[in-house]
Amino acid sequence: MADCLFCKIREGEIPADIIFENDDMLAFRDVNPQAPTHVLIIPKKHISTVNNLEESDEAIMGKLFLTAKLIAAQEGVSDEGYRLVVNCNEKAGQTVFHIHMHLLAGRAMIWPPG
Ligand code: DGP
């Protein structure tokens, strides 16, 4: 997608601190971290929001969670715990319209979230 920030990171057109990559997924550190560990995990396929998911995306979304598990282990936060967040559309706080999962860890998380 031409005007998508995360597609540009995927293509290497915008630099990012990439910590994991395979055929389907890319993970990099959030430029504005909200916790000591704050990683964004994206499917390489451009999908704007959760609302745009199709049945055929089922496997990719499964891989997104499995990648989160792997990154948590890689970051050493599996046992202490971490939060996974996917924002959908403006009211939820989505600012980049390429589906991404936030992996946040390294501090106590409060509930309800802001
Ligand atoms: P969301 O609000 O859920 O759409 O999250 C978008 C996140 O993307 C936000 O936490 C900040 C992060 N972000 C925005 N621009 C960049 C960038 O250029 N590089 C990186 N690494 N992260 C970015």
Short mmCIF file of C-alpha atoms in Angstrom, two decimals, residues 17-102:
data_model
loop_
_atom_site.label_atom_id
_atom_site.label_comp_id
_atom_site.label_asym_id
_atom_site.label_seq_id
_atom_site.Cartn_x
_atom_site.Cartn_y
_atom_site.Cartn_z
CA ASP A 17 14.66 -1.33 14.90
CA ILE A 18 13.58 -4.70 13.51
CA ILE A 19 13.87 -7.56 15.98
CA PHE A 20 12.14 -10.38 14.08
CA GLU A 21 11.21 -11.19 10.50
CA ASN A 22 9.95 -14.22 8.61
CA ASP A 23 7.89 -14.75 5.45
CA ASP A 24 4.66 -13.46 6.99
CA MET A 25 5.55 -11.29 9.98
CA LEU A 26 7.73 -8.36 10.94
CA ALA A 27 8.40 -7.06 14.46
CA PHE A 28 10.11 -3.82 15.40
CA ARG A 29 10.38 -1.53 18.41
CA ASP A 30 7.78 1.21 18.79
CA VAL A 31 9.26 4.65 18.10
CA ASN A 32 7.33 6.04 21.12
CA PRO A 33 7.55 3.25 23.71
CA GLN A 34 4.87 3.11 26.40
CA ALA A 35 6.69 0.47 28.47
CA PRO A 36 10.28 -0.73 28.85
CA THR A 37 9.48 -3.33 26.19
CA HIS A 38 7.18 -2.09 23.43
CA VAL A 39 7.26 -4.05 20.19
CA LEU A 40 4.93 -3.78 17.20
CA ILE A 41 4.19 -6.99 15.33
CA ILE A 42 2.70 -6.65 11.86
CA PRO A 43 1.61 -9.07 9.17
CA LYS A 44 3.57 -8.30 6.01
CA LYS A 45 0.28 -8.34 4.15
CA HIS A 46 -1.38 -4.94 4.22
CA ILE A 47 -4.68 -5.14 6.11
CA SER A 48 -5.93 -1.77 7.36
CA THR A 49 -7.93 -2.70 10.44
CA VAL A 50 -9.52 -5.66 12.17
CA ASN A 51 -12.72 -4.65 10.36
CA ASN A 52 -11.03 -5.47 7.07
CA LEU A 53 -10.09 -9.05 8.00
CA GLU A 54 -11.38 -11.78 5.72
CA GLU A 55 -11.84 -15.50 6.32
CA SER A 56 -8.69 -16.12 4.31
CA ASP A 57 -6.69 -14.11 6.89
CA GLU A 58 -7.36 -16.64 9.63
CA ALA A 59 -3.92 -18.28 9.39
CA ILE A 60 -2.10 -14.96 9.35
CA MET A 61 -3.87 -13.84 12.51
CA GLY A 62 -2.92 -17.09 14.19
CA LYS A 63 0.67 -16.49 13.17
CA LEU A 64 0.45 -12.99 14.66
CA PHE A 65 -0.28 -14.47 18.09
CA LEU A 66 2.38 -17.15 17.72
CA THR A 67 4.89 -14.45 16.79
CA ALA A 68 3.89 -12.49 19.89
CA LYS A 69 4.60 -15.56 22.01
CA LEU A 70 7.98 -15.93 20.35
CA ILE A 71 8.90 -12.25 20.79
CA ALA A 72 7.90 -12.37 24.45
CA ALA A 73 10.30 -15.27 24.95
CA GLN A 74 13.00 -13.49 22.95
CA GLU A 75 12.56 -10.37 25.12
CA GLY A 76 12.60 -12.47 28.31
CA VAL A 77 9.16 -11.37 29.51
CA SER A 78 7.10 -14.55 29.05
CA ASP A 79 6.97 -15.47 32.73
CA GLU A 80 6.58 -12.01 34.26
CA GLY A 81 3.79 -11.20 31.80
CA TYR A 82 3.00 -8.87 28.97
CA ARG A 83 0.05 -7.16 27.35
CA LEU A 84 -1.04 -7.58 23.74
CA VAL A 85 -3.11 -4.76 22.24
CA VAL A 86 -4.74 -4.31 18.85
CA ASN A 87 -6.47 -0.96 18.34
CA CYS A 88 -9.24 -0.71 15.75
CA ASN A 89 -10.13 2.69 14.31
CA GLU A 90 -9.90 6.17 15.79
CA LYS A 91 -11.83 5.86 19.04
CA ALA A 92 -9.65 2.95 20.11
CA GLY A 93 -6.55 4.99 19.33
CA GLN A 94 -5.47 3.43 16.04
CA THR A 95 -3.18 5.88 14.26
CA VAL A 96 -1.47 3.62 11.71
CA PHE A 97 -3.90 1.82 9.43
CA HIS A 98 -1.98 -1.41 8.91
CA ILE A 99 -2.99 -4.05 11.46
CA HIS A 100 -0.44 -4.34 14.23
CA MET A 101 -0.20 -5.90 17.64
CA HIS A 102 1.47 -4.01 20.47
#
